[in-house]
């Protein structure tokens, strides 16, 4: 394989990253702008960040967002893990294809449709829209992502490890808690982080299912931007980018670390056998 | 044959390690150990007309099998013959479609794996718990039984001593070599003190040298603990080395159950004869049966053989005469002693140090293998390629097979 830098490679990387990240970089830079005008550079300042702390509406929205993300990520991870276990462990049961289709459909479903259908459901059931409807909606769409992450870990999980636990006297539930769960824990944690991140930055589904008193940060930002972009919005966006980046990095680190550990384990076994 | 007394040999090979549990040793020589011949003896494991189907595929066809206490029983067969399925049914991971499984007089057919306290299994992949130390792995089964912590520690220490694992107590499985992992897997199952130990290709992942050591280790532990061992293997040498009895399986059926020596010397079918060791087979027809011997016409080679008669033969019946290569003598001149002889031409000589293989083409066009021990330093009759030779074997050395 040729890994040398050629002009073509360098150019495509620079162009690709520029296309993806220059807007974000601009946003981050302008969040430190001293000027009140978003497009005019007036020197460095952190006053918009200080202003954030005094903006109760934004702080409230951030609080709602974090609470929604915490609860919905937890629900999504539990349901997603269960779905993944059913899909991988129960073998071929009646309706398996349908079930896996239903679990993974939200991955490709347009968010507008998901949001609208959830809204219709909540209205039909007579739920008051607010914190819980947003949370349930977020759990619904992020569950499939959690299921994908856990499923991929279960696929290369040696089933005989669970059989060994049962053979040694552990009933199925205890086998799951003492053997299966600790082994797939990294995947479960990264599934949770992914669901958490997805919930943090969702606008479409949240705006369909939210109600009074449960304005999430993305909704708040969106509604403020319609009145004009202020440097304050830049600042809060920068904070969100930081959160999401940390979440995604952590999730991918957990996945990578556990797969590296497994690799090392396999190599050790091979070395022992050779 | 070494296979006739494997347990006695194991004790002699490792006297130091056998000292862990001197009280448990039973020095009964293998030759006297034959509970399957004693009609008063109750089997510890009984498969009663067990059939297992996966959809349309029949994995096990109407198997009935008795295994006795303290046996080292081997299930031997090619991959896909159903031997692992049979073991997994005993462990409780598969349920028989028909039939019953009885352990110690109790019907366990419908019990879940974690309810089968008499049976523990060692897995081919070892199936160690990667997130637990060696010590925790070995103690796992005891913790499931709700045993007191102090008792667990004693039992774990005992199992680790038995398998010489004390040094590795705090290590995680991925910090161990394959051979060490294999011993942890064995220790984990043995710590539960099951009456029956199931071993599913336990040494399959080890290299040849380590595997031979591990075989003797298995025999030592089986003898020390007095446990009944049931091993699944596709390696006939392994089965011959460790087992007191072997069941040869093919396509979900038990083809032949006997001691290693009987399986080798008196196979009941060509399949068994060819699966265990090397064999030369001549196809022929029975021409006459008279006082203990049988005449077999061998049309392909234009000659006939005499062999010891077996029951159930009739004149004109199609039979196969099977010959082990080490029972075929090869010489340059026509033998004079009364025995079966056929001429041929040497097409290949394989010198293996202790023995030589001779591949001889005979009149029928087939290749017959003869073995000769290189006992003298200078071979008095130096047989080379393309030499015309005579093959001979005593009348009673061949096995007459009717299937």
XYZ file of C-alpha atoms in Angstrom:
677
model
C 0.000 0.000 0.000
C 1.247 3.462 -0.861
C 0.986 5.692 2.178
C 3.127 8.550 0.852
C 1.599 12.014 0.640
C 0.884 12.991 -2.906
C -0.355 16.411 -3.956
C -3.704 14.893 -4.790
C -4.099 13.351 -1.317
C -3.068 16.487 0.504
C -5.388 18.664 -1.576
C -8.379 16.393 -1.040
C -7.791 16.232 2.688
C -7.423 20.004 3.000
C -10.485 20.695 0.874
C -12.568 18.064 2.633
C -11.737 19.244 6.123
C -12.086 22.895 5.113
C -15.540 22.198 3.752
C -16.576 20.428 6.947
C -14.936 22.481 9.633
C -14.367 26.093 8.470
C -17.967 27.080 9.339
C -17.588 25.568 12.796
C -14.195 27.165 13.270
C -15.622 30.564 12.282
C -18.414 30.101 14.788
C -15.959 29.285 17.529
C -13.742 32.257 16.657
C -16.638 34.700 16.485
C -17.875 33.521 19.878
C -14.815 35.312 21.241
C -15.589 38.469 19.266
C -15.668 41.703 21.220
C -17.968 43.365 18.713
C -21.732 43.135 18.956
C -21.944 42.677 15.219
C -21.515 39.049 14.318
C -19.698 39.629 11.066
C -17.305 42.319 12.178
C -14.187 41.361 14.125
C -13.636 43.676 17.091
C -10.881 41.944 19.059
C -10.808 39.090 21.591
C -13.234 38.897 24.489
C -14.991 36.348 26.626
C -17.844 38.671 27.516
C -20.458 36.613 25.637
C -19.597 33.625 27.786
C -20.032 35.775 30.887
C -23.305 36.971 29.416
C -24.409 33.354 28.981
C -24.195 32.774 32.700
C -26.601 35.636 33.290
C -29.058 34.568 30.602
C -31.569 32.538 32.629
C -33.598 31.473 29.622
C -30.550 29.881 27.987
C -29.376 28.290 31.237
C -32.838 26.822 31.781
C -32.898 25.458 28.256
C -29.471 23.922 28.787
C -30.704 22.322 32.007
C -33.732 20.837 30.253
C -31.556 19.547 27.433
C -29.150 17.811 29.779
C -31.959 16.240 31.802
C -33.733 15.055 28.662
C -30.477 13.645 27.339
C -29.636 11.837 30.585
C -33.019 10.168 30.942
C -33.604 9.404 27.273
C -30.092 8.003 26.799
C -30.628 5.696 29.763
C -33.989 4.449 28.462
C -32.608 4.079 24.930
C -29.579 2.125 26.144
C -31.637 -0.316 28.199
C -34.146 -0.913 25.409
C -31.461 -0.992 22.729
C -29.377 -3.522 24.669
C -32.397 -5.755 25.179
C -33.297 -5.510 21.486
C -29.729 -6.387 20.496
C -29.689 -9.400 22.817
C -32.992 -10.655 21.449
C -31.770 -10.254 17.872
C -28.445 -11.990 18.435
C -29.237 -14.576 21.080
C -32.685 -15.914 20.342
C -31.661 -17.254 16.933
C -34.384 -17.518 14.361
C -37.739 -16.863 15.958
C -40.999 -16.121 14.230
C -41.076 -12.470 13.175
C -37.340 -11.874 13.671
C -36.890 -10.110 10.328
C -39.873 -7.892 11.018
C -38.584 -7.113 14.501
C -35.087 -6.206 13.316
C -36.618 -4.092 10.558
C -38.748 -2.253 13.070
C -35.828 -1.704 15.426
C -33.590 -0.262 12.759
C -36.182 1.684 10.710
C -35.705 4.928 12.697
C -32.081 4.962 11.467
C -33.287 5.883 8.000
C -36.658 7.417 8.827
C -36.775 11.184 8.109
C -36.801 12.991 11.435
C -39.763 15.087 10.374
C -41.826 11.937 9.982
C -40.721 10.519 13.328
C -41.442 13.824 15.024
C -44.809 14.272 13.391
C -45.962 10.737 14.118
C -44.892 11.004 17.753
C -46.737 14.310 18.020
C -49.881 12.700 16.622
C -49.519 9.820 19.067
C -49.120 12.080 22.086
C -52.077 14.208 21.013
C -54.207 11.116 20.448
C -53.277 9.737 23.873
C -53.958 13.099 25.447
C -50.440 13.473 26.898
C -49.514 16.965 28.021
C -46.518 17.847 25.941
C -43.444 18.746 27.931
C -40.348 17.172 29.415
C -41.540 13.576 29.261
C -42.824 13.647 25.702
C -39.491 14.998 24.479
C -37.659 12.401 26.527
C -39.763 9.524 25.218
C -39.381 10.792 21.666
C -35.620 10.973 22.032
C -35.443 7.521 23.553
C -37.453 6.204 20.614
C -35.139 7.449 17.911
C -31.830 6.920 19.701
C -32.698 3.372 20.780
C -31.890 2.015 17.331
C -28.420 3.570 17.463
C -27.813 1.989 20.854
C -29.041 -1.350 19.491
C -26.608 -1.185 16.560
C -23.647 -0.501 18.844
C -24.469 -3.289 21.314
C -25.386 -5.727 18.556
C -22.018 -5.371 16.857
C -20.326 -6.242 20.152
C -22.573 -9.234 20.792
C -21.876 -10.583 17.303
C -18.303 -11.473 18.192
C -19.099 -12.552 21.727
C -18.269 -16.210 22.351
C -21.571 -17.770 23.273
C -19.891 -20.599 25.141
C -18.836 -18.102 27.833
C -22.498 -17.738 28.767
C -22.985 -21.484 28.491
C -20.048 -21.999 30.823
C -21.646 -19.718 33.405
C -24.910 -21.659 33.213
C -23.052 -24.952 33.325
C -21.377 -23.774 36.533
C -24.774 -23.177 38.093
C -25.751 -19.613 37.236
C -29.380 -19.172 36.144
C -29.956 -17.019 33.029
C -30.520 -13.690 34.809
C -27.450 -14.078 36.990
C -25.442 -15.178 33.951
C -26.469 -11.949 32.248
C -25.643 -9.732 35.213
C -22.360 -11.383 36.214
C -20.947 -12.459 32.876
C -22.602 -10.976 29.800
C -23.102 -7.424 31.049
C -19.561 -6.899 32.377
C -18.135 -8.173 29.101
C -20.296 -5.983 26.867
C -20.130 -3.014 29.278
C -17.839 -0.893 27.068
C -20.290 -1.245 24.186
C -23.218 -0.403 26.461
C -21.428 2.692 27.744
C -20.549 3.883 24.277
C -24.155 3.258 23.224
C -25.269 5.472 26.105
C -22.823 8.221 25.142
C -24.010 8.084 21.555
C -27.665 8.306 22.593
C -26.817 11.157 24.961
C -25.087 13.100 22.186
C -27.896 12.499 19.722
C -30.413 13.792 22.223
C -28.321 16.879 23.027
C -28.324 18.243 19.519
C -31.719 17.152 18.239
C -33.888 20.004 17.027
C -36.516 18.540 14.721
C -38.035 15.835 16.903
C -37.791 17.987 20.023
C -39.614 20.867 18.391
C -42.457 18.568 17.375
C -42.894 16.983 20.764
C -42.014 19.761 23.169
C -44.457 21.829 25.143
C -44.453 24.804 27.463
C -41.662 24.753 30.018
C -39.598 22.169 28.175
C -37.668 24.220 25.684
C -34.422 22.489 24.835
C -31.285 24.364 23.938
C -31.395 23.680 20.184
C -34.987 24.960 20.084
C -34.024 28.028 22.039
C -31.080 28.757 19.764
C -33.149 28.239 16.657
C -35.859 30.592 17.804
C -33.309 33.259 18.757
C -31.499 32.966 15.449
C -34.701 33.796 13.638
C -34.511 37.192 15.320
C -30.882 37.591 14.254
C -27.615 35.883 15.150
C -25.991 37.279 18.277
C -22.476 36.478 19.527
C -24.167 34.931 22.551
C -25.592 32.219 20.299
C -22.101 31.624 18.986
C -20.871 31.162 22.533
C -23.558 28.683 23.572
C -23.035 26.787 20.303
C -19.341 26.541 21.043
C -20.112 25.085 24.434
C -22.431 22.528 22.811
C -19.813 21.591 20.224
C -17.375 20.985 23.041
C -19.843 18.724 24.846
C -20.730 16.721 21.768
C -17.104 16.348 20.729
C -16.150 15.025 24.138
C -19.110 12.611 24.086
C -18.308 11.250 20.625
C -14.595 10.957 21.362
C -15.308 9.133 24.592
C -17.725 6.744 22.873
C -15.295 5.897 20.091
C -12.454 5.565 22.585
C -14.463 3.073 24.657
C -15.289 1.006 21.582
C -11.746 1.103 20.292
C -10.209 0.276 23.644
C -12.381 -2.780 24.185
C -11.742 -4.049 20.669
C -8.025 -3.488 21.208
C -8.184 -5.445 24.445
C -9.956 -8.256 22.646
C -7.339 -8.193 19.900
C -4.594 -8.454 22.471
C -6.419 -11.318 24.119
C -6.696 -13.130 20.803
C -3.036 -12.565 20.041
C -2.087 -13.897 23.455
C -4.147 -17.016 22.805
C -2.576 -17.461 19.370
C 0.891 -16.964 20.783
C 0.117 -19.515 23.463
C -1.114 -22.028 20.908
C 1.815 -21.544 18.546
C -0.165 -51.551 23.138
C 0.200 -48.376 25.157
C -3.489 -47.804 24.806
C -4.265 -50.780 26.974
C -2.929 -49.255 30.161
C -3.049 -45.499 29.825
C -3.962 -44.690 33.403
C -1.219 -46.786 34.925
C 1.230 -45.135 32.579
C 0.044 -41.676 33.554
C 0.729 -42.381 37.165
C 4.199 -43.583 36.382
C 4.935 -40.619 34.146
C 4.130 -37.977 36.752
C 4.582 -39.413 40.207
C 5.390 -36.035 41.792
C 2.253 -34.281 40.671
C 0.037 -37.173 41.654
C 0.972 -36.529 45.253
C -1.497 -33.671 45.582
C -4.297 -35.898 46.686
C -2.819 -39.216 47.657
C -6.005 -40.344 49.381
C -7.977 -40.190 46.158
C -5.656 -42.468 44.221
C -6.922 -45.796 43.058
C -4.095 -47.919 41.837
C -6.437 -50.413 40.168
C -4.736 -51.483 36.946
C -6.631 -50.649 33.798
C -6.893 -54.272 32.714
C -9.098 -55.091 35.712
C -11.269 -52.054 35.229
C -14.185 -53.144 33.063
C -17.486 -52.211 34.731
C -19.266 -52.489 31.381
C -18.733 -56.241 31.549
C -20.360 -56.494 34.979
C -24.119 -56.942 34.586
C -24.723 -55.958 38.227
C -23.130 -52.547 37.767
C -25.438 -49.568 37.295
C -24.276 -47.038 34.680
C -23.768 -43.460 35.883
C -24.884 -42.062 32.521
C -27.495 -43.668 30.337
C -28.705 -42.426 26.968
C -31.976 -44.145 26.205
C -32.992 -44.121 22.535
C -31.958 -40.503 22.195
C -32.690 -38.787 18.896
C -31.919 -35.159 18.134
C -33.229 -33.331 15.097
C -32.412 -29.776 14.037
C -35.245 -29.061 11.597
C -34.901 -31.763 8.929
C -31.352 -32.625 9.888
C -30.922 -35.637 12.150
C -27.912 -34.977 14.369
C -28.324 -38.053 16.578
C -30.092 -41.206 15.467
C -31.607 -43.321 18.214
C -28.520 -43.539 20.430
C -28.422 -45.797 23.454
C -25.271 -45.693 25.510
C -24.188 -46.633 29.044
C -21.206 -45.001 30.704
C -19.929 -46.232 34.077
C -18.475 -44.528 37.098
C -14.744 -43.710 36.854
C -14.643 -44.379 33.156
C -12.647 -42.199 30.802
C -15.021 -42.406 27.888
C -14.195 -40.971 24.469
C -16.675 -39.983 21.774
C -14.699 -40.155 18.569
C -15.688 -39.233 15.054
C -15.171 -36.795 12.198
C -16.545 -33.278 12.512
C -20.295 -33.131 12.092
C -20.849 -36.702 13.269
C -22.918 -35.554 16.255
C -20.421 -36.222 19.041
C -20.557 -32.671 20.356
C -24.350 -32.678 20.188
C -24.411 -35.790 22.335
C -22.176 -34.092 24.913
C -24.180 -30.865 24.817
C -27.364 -32.837 25.470
C -25.739 -34.284 28.559
C -24.718 -30.788 29.714
C -28.233 -29.522 29.033
C -27.551 -27.064 26.205
C -29.555 -29.134 23.730
C -32.734 -31.032 24.439
C -33.245 -34.472 22.916
C -36.095 -34.593 20.405
C -36.843 -38.121 21.589
C -35.527 -40.395 24.314
C -34.266 -39.903 27.840
C -30.973 -39.096 29.522
C -30.447 -40.625 32.954
C -27.647 -39.634 35.311
C -27.137 -41.540 38.537
C -30.570 -43.150 38.203
C -32.315 -39.785 37.821
C -33.992 -38.626 34.605
C -32.373 -35.274 33.773
C -33.749 -34.892 30.244
C -35.756 -31.780 31.115
C -33.349 -30.115 33.534
C -31.704 -26.817 32.591
C -27.867 -26.709 32.505
C -27.679 -24.834 35.828
C -29.827 -27.505 37.491
C -27.513 -30.359 36.498
C -25.236 -30.409 39.509
C -23.650 -33.773 38.664
C -22.282 -32.562 35.349
C -19.737 -29.890 34.468
C -18.236 -29.125 31.137
C -14.947 -27.851 29.797
C -15.360 -25.993 26.538
C -13.292 -26.194 23.379
C -12.803 -22.418 23.395
C -12.176 -22.625 27.193
C -14.902 -19.964 27.602
C -13.044 -18.275 30.440
C -14.619 -15.137 31.870
C -12.343 -12.400 30.504
C -13.201 -9.870 33.202
C -12.307 -12.153 36.122
C -8.934 -13.255 37.474
C -7.932 -16.905 37.367
C -8.958 -17.264 40.999
C -12.368 -15.683 40.423
C -12.891 -17.813 37.332
C -12.258 -21.013 39.259
C -14.447 -19.874 42.163
C -17.358 -18.790 39.948
C -19.227 -22.082 40.082
C -18.793 -22.378 43.844
C -20.141 -18.855 44.383
C -23.230 -19.847 42.402
C -23.818 -22.630 44.924
C -23.809 -20.078 47.745
C -20.821 -21.693 49.427
C -19.161 -19.848 52.320
C -16.219 -17.692 51.305
C -13.690 -19.615 53.397
C -14.776 -22.932 51.854
C -14.595 -21.439 48.375
C -11.021 -20.296 49.047
C -10.041 -23.795 50.140
C -11.593 -25.447 47.108
C -10.102 -22.899 44.696
C -6.663 -23.366 46.228
C -7.079 -27.126 45.921
C -8.027 -26.893 42.237
C -5.176 -24.493 41.523
C -2.712 -26.819 43.238
C -4.024 -29.790 41.263
C -3.351 -27.957 38.003
C -0.253 -26.050 39.127
C -1.857 -22.673 38.646
C -0.940 -21.001 41.976
C 1.429 -18.549 40.295
C -1.307 -17.227 38.037
C -4.068 -16.731 40.631
C -4.307 -12.971 40.136
C -3.887 -12.930 36.367
C -6.614 -12.275 33.840
C -7.198 -14.899 31.128
C -5.684 -12.732 28.369
C -2.402 -12.708 30.303
C -2.096 -16.493 30.040
C -0.766 -18.771 27.330
C -3.029 -21.253 25.592
C -1.832 -24.142 27.745
C -2.411 -22.166 30.950
C -5.886 -21.115 29.820
C -6.675 -24.733 29.126
C -5.687 -25.643 32.690
C -7.774 -22.816 34.143
C -10.783 -24.030 32.177
C -10.242 -27.528 33.536
C -9.723 -26.258 37.081
C -12.910 -24.192 36.916
C -14.992 -27.224 36.055
C -13.183 -29.596 38.408
C -13.556 -27.184 41.354
C -17.281 -27.979 41.382
C -16.373 -31.632 42.031
C -18.857 -32.958 39.502
C -19.480 -36.681 39.265
C -19.163 -36.393 35.521
C -16.743 -34.145 33.669
C -17.520 -33.328 30.062
C -14.642 -32.273 27.820
C -15.442 -30.901 24.382
C -12.262 -31.126 22.267
C -10.337 -29.907 25.325
C -6.923 -30.018 23.686
C -7.902 -29.012 20.163
C -6.254 -25.594 20.373
C -2.896 -26.837 21.662
C 0.083 -27.758 19.525
C 1.100 -31.372 19.242
C 3.788 -31.501 21.923
C 1.693 -29.634 24.478
C -1.279 -31.800 23.592
C 0.548 -34.996 24.504
C 1.556 -33.534 27.868
C -2.004 -32.377 28.450
C -3.355 -35.841 27.667
C -1.332 -37.361 30.468
C -2.337 -34.463 32.685
C -6.000 -35.221 31.979
C -5.497 -38.885 32.824
C -3.714 -37.975 36.049
C -6.550 -35.674 37.107
C -9.177 -38.186 36.160
C -7.407 -40.775 38.271
C -6.688 -38.422 41.181
C -10.239 -37.150 41.477
C -11.980 -40.400 40.624
C -14.347 -38.484 38.352
C -16.039 -39.966 35.313
C -14.646 -38.207 32.245
C -16.411 -38.023 28.909
C -14.286 -36.517 26.176
C -15.228 -35.526 22.646
C -12.419 -35.645 20.124
C -11.774 -36.101 16.430
C -8.196 -37.173 17.107
C -8.041 -40.967 17.205
C -4.602 -41.013 18.805
C -5.893 -38.827 21.617
C -8.887 -41.097 22.164
C -6.642 -44.188 22.143
C -4.257 -42.608 24.645
C -6.691 -41.375 27.256
C -9.807 -43.479 27.058
C -10.869 -46.637 28.827
C -13.567 -47.057 26.197
C -14.175 -45.364 22.863
C -17.458 -44.854 21.027
C -16.842 -44.302 17.326
C -19.561 -42.179 15.754
C -20.564 -41.566 12.167
C -23.516 -39.588 10.822
C -25.192 -39.372 14.199
C -24.900 -43.069 14.993
C -22.747 -44.980 17.435
C -20.895 -47.319 15.133
C -18.713 -49.219 17.610
C -18.192 -49.003 21.367
C -15.204 -50.869 22.817
C -11.832 -50.519 24.510
C -9.079 -48.899 22.418
C -7.399 -52.280 21.971
C -10.560 -54.022 20.800
C -11.459 -51.183 18.458
C -8.021 -51.375 16.884
C -7.709 -55.149 16.720
C -11.336 -56.130 16.168
C -13.186 -53.326 14.384
C -16.722 -54.205 13.374
C -16.776 -52.316 10.098
C -14.509 -50.910 7.420
C -15.449 -47.410 8.626
C -14.073 -48.088 12.094
C -11.011 -49.926 10.776
C -10.151 -47.046 8.470
C -10.930 -44.336 11.008
C -8.665 -45.837 13.671
C -5.154 -46.210 12.347
C -4.030 -47.301 8.880
C -5.404 -50.376 7.227
C -5.145 -52.343 3.977
C -8.498 -53.610 2.723
C -9.088 -56.422 0.220
C -12.577 -56.988 -1.131
C -13.594 -60.587 -1.700
C -16.158 -63.372 -1.393
C -16.392 -66.199 1.124
C -15.765 -69.503 -0.670
C -15.732 -71.896 2.265
C -16.046 -71.902 6.036
C -14.409 -74.674 8.013
C -13.449 -75.166 11.669
C -12.627 -71.659 12.744
C -11.201 -70.453 9.492
C -12.624 -68.991 6.353
C -11.436 -69.000 2.752
C -11.840 -65.729 0.898
C -11.566 -65.443 -2.848
C -9.903 -62.220 -3.977
C -10.861 -61.867 -7.642
C -9.138 -58.506 -8.220
C -5.760 -59.997 -7.345
C -6.434 -63.477 -8.712
C -5.674 -65.155 -5.426
C -7.321 -66.243 -2.196
C -6.756 -65.781 1.526
C -7.355 -67.702 4.692
C -8.527 -65.862 7.775
C -9.951 -66.545 11.219
C -13.710 -66.943 10.941
C -16.125 -64.561 12.615
C -19.757 -65.297 13.372
C -22.563 -64.645 10.921
C -20.716 -65.415 7.700
C -22.160 -67.492 4.884
C -20.632 -68.903 1.706
C -20.779 -66.515 -1.235
C -21.091 -63.480 0.987
C -19.208 -60.316 0.119
C -16.591 -59.505 2.774
C -13.585 -57.296 3.293
C -10.302 -58.510 4.702
C -8.626 -55.719 6.649
C -4.927 -55.830 7.534
C -2.956 -53.506 9.757
C 0.301 -52.486 8.014
C 2.446 -53.567 10.969
C 1.135 -57.123 10.617
C 2.227 -57.388 6.996
C 5.745 -58.750 6.576
C 7.724 -57.796 3.536
C 10.537 -59.936 2.089
C 12.479 -60.425 -1.131
C 11.988 -64.194 -1.358
C 8.800 -66.204 -1.298
C 8.004 -67.185 2.288
C 7.763 -70.862 3.032
C 5.761 -70.759 6.260
C 2.025 -71.438 5.944
C 0.471 -67.945 5.668
C -1.221 -65.616 3.217
C 1.203 -64.389 0.591
C 0.917 -62.036 -2.354
C 3.625 -60.754 -4.689
C 4.092 -57.098 -5.554
C 6.473 -54.329 -6.523
C 7.761 -51.617 -4.160
C 6.681 -48.175 -5.369
C 7.622 -46.089 -2.362
C 9.768 -46.403 0.736
C 9.283 -44.031 3.642
C 12.075 -44.107 6.214
C 10.871 -42.700 9.553
C 13.834 -43.607 11.711
C 12.300 -46.148 14.053
C 10.201 -47.743 11.322
C 9.980 -47.815 7.546
C 6.839 -47.693 5.423
C 6.751 -49.747 2.229
C 4.111 -49.019 -0.375
C 3.727 -52.095 -2.545
C 1.639 -52.327 -5.708
C -0.017 -55.750 -5.940
C -1.760 -57.604 -8.775
C -5.125 -55.884 -8.245
C -3.471 -52.503 -8.853
C -4.075 -51.342 -5.285
C -1.298 -50.164 -3.007
C -0.651 -52.163 0.146
C 1.262 -50.626 3.029
C 3.665 -52.695 5.104
C 5.550 -51.466 8.155
C 8.892 -52.731 9.313
C 10.628 -51.813 12.526
C 14.233 -50.841 11.898
C 15.420 -52.941 14.823
C 18.781 -53.898 13.362
C 21.151 -51.087 12.603
C 22.044 -52.512 9.218
C 19.020 -53.873 7.502
C 19.901 -57.392 6.438
C 17.459 -57.386 3.580
C 17.766 -53.979 1.995
C 14.510 -53.440 0.099
C 14.527 -50.609 -2.440
C 12.207 -49.009 -4.975
C 11.057 -51.247 -7.835
C 12.103 -54.417 -6.016
C 9.834 -57.414 -6.538
C 8.762 -58.457 -3.074
C 6.466 -60.840 -1.237
C 3.958 -59.708 1.327
C 2.864 -62.208 3.948
C 0.736 -62.257 7.057
C -0.450 -65.012 9.396
C -3.901 -66.490 8.813
C -5.256 -65.001 12.046
C -3.835 -61.499 11.545
C -6.506 -60.289 9.146
C -9.931 -59.028 10.189
C -12.939 -60.255 8.208
C -15.521 -57.474 7.976
C -18.971 -57.851 6.484
C -19.852 -54.152 6.266
